[in-house]
Each structure stands twice: as structure tokens, then as C-alpha cells.
């Protein structure tokens, strides 16, 4: 998450960060804490966070964790493209990694 934070800082107009978790079948407590911290930080900057290609166990872990700045609707994108199109974000406001 440190790299994503640096990228947002270097592109202050960023309003959306999309993270693809296709290679992460599950999330441990450390990952959940890092996601919560990043989502809170991003939200304070006026940004939104969405997850794409989330596996079942990872989604269940996020649902149990009830992260304050990561609503359930931010978890249900089958692709990065779908996550980007979720609410009409313009290309110059998108952080890509």
C-alpha cells in the first residue's frame, strides 16, 4: 500500500484507486489493516477505492472486517475496467499501477 500511497501523492488529482486482487485468494489481518488504513487515508483526500477480481474467501474476510471506508459495493467488480466504469471516473483522475 505504500507504493499506492506514493502514487496518489504524486498525482494529487487522483479520485479513484482500483486494486485487482485476482492473485490473492485470501486476506489475513495484516492485509485487512493495511487496506483499512489506506482507504481511510484516501477517503480523507477525497478519493475512492475499489477492488476488482476479488476471490470468495477474500471477499468474505472483507465482509467480516466491515471496513469503514470500503463499502460492500466497492467489492463486486469482476474486472478492473468494470471498477473504473463504476461511477464514471474520467481518465485523468485514475491512478493505474
mmCIF file of C-alpha atoms in Angstrom:
data_model
loop_
_atom_site.group_PDB
_atom_site.id
_atom_site.type_symbol
_atom_site.label_atom_id
_atom_site.label_comp_id
_atom_site.label_asym_id
_atom_site.label_seq_id
_atom_site.Cartn_x
_atom_site.Cartn_y
_atom_site.Cartn_z
ATOM 1 C CA UNK A 1 0.000 0.000 0.000
ATOM 2 C CA UNK A 2 2.982 2.305 0.458
ATOM 3 C CA UNK A 3 3.594 2.356 -3.294
ATOM 4 C CA UNK A 4 -0.065 3.175 -3.992
ATOM 5 C CA UNK A 5 0.068 5.972 -1.426
ATOM 6 C CA UNK A 6 3.180 7.428 -3.076
ATOM 7 C CA UNK A 7 1.497 7.308 -6.473
ATOM 8 C CA UNK A 8 -1.563 9.150 -5.148
ATOM 9 C CA UNK A 9 0.623 11.800 -3.521
ATOM 10 C CA UNK A 10 2.486 12.310 -6.799
ATOM 11 C CA UNK A 11 -0.828 12.630 -8.693
ATOM 12 C CA UNK A 12 -2.988 14.802 -6.398
ATOM 13 C CA UNK A 13 -5.952 14.877 -8.831
ATOM 14 C CA UNK A 14 -6.464 11.129 -8.387
ATOM 15 C CA UNK A 15 -10.032 10.391 -7.307
ATOM 16 C CA UNK A 16 -10.114 6.613 -7.711
ATOM 17 C CA UNK A 17 -7.721 3.772 -6.924
ATOM 18 C CA UNK A 18 -8.590 0.281 -8.187
ATOM 19 C CA UNK A 19 -6.743 -2.736 -6.846
ATOM 20 C CA UNK A 20 -7.024 -6.096 -8.576
ATOM 21 C CA UNK A 21 -6.820 -8.970 -6.105
ATOM 22 C CA UNK A 22 -7.003 -11.816 -8.605
ATOM 23 C CA UNK A 23 -3.757 -13.290 -7.231
ATOM 24 C CA UNK A 24 -4.866 -13.061 -3.577
ATOM 25 C CA UNK A 25 -7.273 -15.867 -2.693
ATOM 26 C CA UNK A 26 -7.493 -14.792 0.976
ATOM 27 C CA UNK A 27 -6.595 -11.800 3.157
ATOM 28 C CA UNK A 28 -5.037 -12.009 6.615
ATOM 29 C CA UNK A 29 -5.488 -9.490 9.431
ATOM 30 C CA UNK A 30 -2.380 -7.548 8.415
ATOM 31 C CA UNK A 31 -3.705 -7.092 4.869
ATOM 32 C CA UNK A 32 -7.102 -6.036 6.196
ATOM 33 C CA UNK A 33 -5.499 -3.460 8.499
ATOM 34 C CA UNK A 34 -3.404 -2.092 5.624
ATOM 35 C CA UNK A 35 -6.488 -1.819 3.411
ATOM 36 C CA UNK A 36 -8.445 -0.036 6.147
ATOM 37 C CA UNK A 37 -5.617 2.422 6.753
ATOM 38 C CA UNK A 38 -5.199 3.129 3.040
ATOM 39 C CA UNK A 39 -8.959 3.506 2.458
ATOM 40 C CA UNK A 40 -9.240 5.915 5.376
ATOM 41 C CA UNK A 41 -6.276 7.948 4.128
ATOM 42 C CA UNK A 42 -7.607 8.015 0.563
ATOM 43 C CA UNK A 43 -11.103 8.966 1.708
ATOM 44 C CA UNK A 44 -9.695 11.890 3.703
ATOM 45 C CA UNK A 45 -8.126 13.113 0.435
ATOM 46 C CA UNK A 46 -11.484 12.880 -1.349
ATOM 47 C CA UNK A 47 -10.659 9.648 -3.176
ATOM 48 C CA UNK A 48 -12.474 6.352 -3.579
ATOM 49 C CA UNK A 49 -11.138 2.804 -3.515
ATOM 50 C CA UNK A 50 -12.490 -0.214 -5.361
ATOM 51 C CA UNK A 51 -11.425 -3.834 -5.558
ATOM 52 C CA UNK A 52 -11.572 -5.926 -8.714
ATOM 53 C CA UNK A 53 -11.418 -9.674 -9.334
ATOM 54 C CA UNK A 54 -11.944 -10.483 -5.672
ATOM 55 C CA UNK A 55 -11.978 -14.181 -4.734
ATOM 56 C CA UNK A 56 -14.630 -15.646 -2.440
ATOM 57 C CA UNK A 57 -12.511 -16.080 0.704
ATOM 58 C CA UNK A 58 -11.016 -12.598 0.360
ATOM 59 C CA UNK A 59 -14.484 -11.098 -0.078
ATOM 60 C CA UNK A 60 -15.747 -12.958 2.974
ATOM 61 C CA UNK A 61 -12.806 -11.665 5.040
ATOM 62 C CA UNK A 62 -13.576 -8.103 3.930
ATOM 63 C CA UNK A 63 -17.264 -8.532 4.727
ATOM 64 C CA UNK A 64 -16.426 -9.791 8.227
ATOM 65 C CA UNK A 65 -13.963 -6.944 8.785
ATOM 66 C CA UNK A 66 -16.584 -4.292 7.889
ATOM 67 C CA UNK A 67 -14.019 -1.688 6.875
ATOM 68 C CA UNK A 68 -15.490 1.761 7.445
ATOM 69 C CA UNK A 69 -14.164 3.327 4.239
ATOM 70 C CA UNK A 70 -14.707 0.351 1.948
ATOM 71 C CA UNK A 71 -18.415 -0.162 1.255
ATOM 72 C CA UNK A 72 -19.717 -3.516 0.079
ATOM 73 C CA UNK A 73 -20.460 -2.087 -3.376
ATOM 74 C CA UNK A 74 -16.723 -1.438 -3.820
ATOM 75 C CA UNK A 75 -16.048 -5.195 -3.682
ATOM 76 C CA UNK A 76 -18.131 -6.501 -6.562
ATOM 77 C CA UNK A 77 -16.255 -5.678 -9.754
ATOM 78 C CA UNK A 78 -15.362 -8.652 -11.967
ATOM 79 C CA UNK A 79 -12.685 -6.653 -13.816
ATOM 80 C CA UNK A 80 -10.575 -3.535 -13.399
ATOM 81 C CA UNK A 81 -12.410 -1.998 -16.350
ATOM 82 C CA UNK A 82 -15.758 -2.557 -14.628
ATOM 83 C CA UNK A 83 -14.417 -0.976 -11.431
ATOM 84 C CA UNK A 84 -13.216 2.090 -13.318
ATOM 85 C CA UNK A 85 -16.570 2.483 -15.057
ATOM 86 C CA UNK A 86 -18.423 2.055 -11.761
ATOM 87 C CA UNK A 87 -19.197 5.738 -11.376
ATOM 88 C CA UNK A 88 -17.936 7.496 -14.482
ATOM 89 C CA UNK A 89 -14.436 8.461 -13.381
ATOM 90 C CA UNK A 90 -12.594 10.462 -16.012
ATOM 91 C CA UNK A 91 -9.283 9.005 -17.284
ATOM 92 C CA UNK A 92 -7.194 11.898 -15.895
ATOM 93 C CA UNK A 93 -8.435 11.105 -12.368
ATOM 94 C CA UNK A 94 -7.441 7.431 -12.476
ATOM 95 C CA UNK A 95 -4.332 6.055 -10.797
ATOM 96 C CA UNK A 96 -3.055 2.981 -12.634
ATOM 97 C CA UNK A 97 -0.390 0.598 -11.424
#
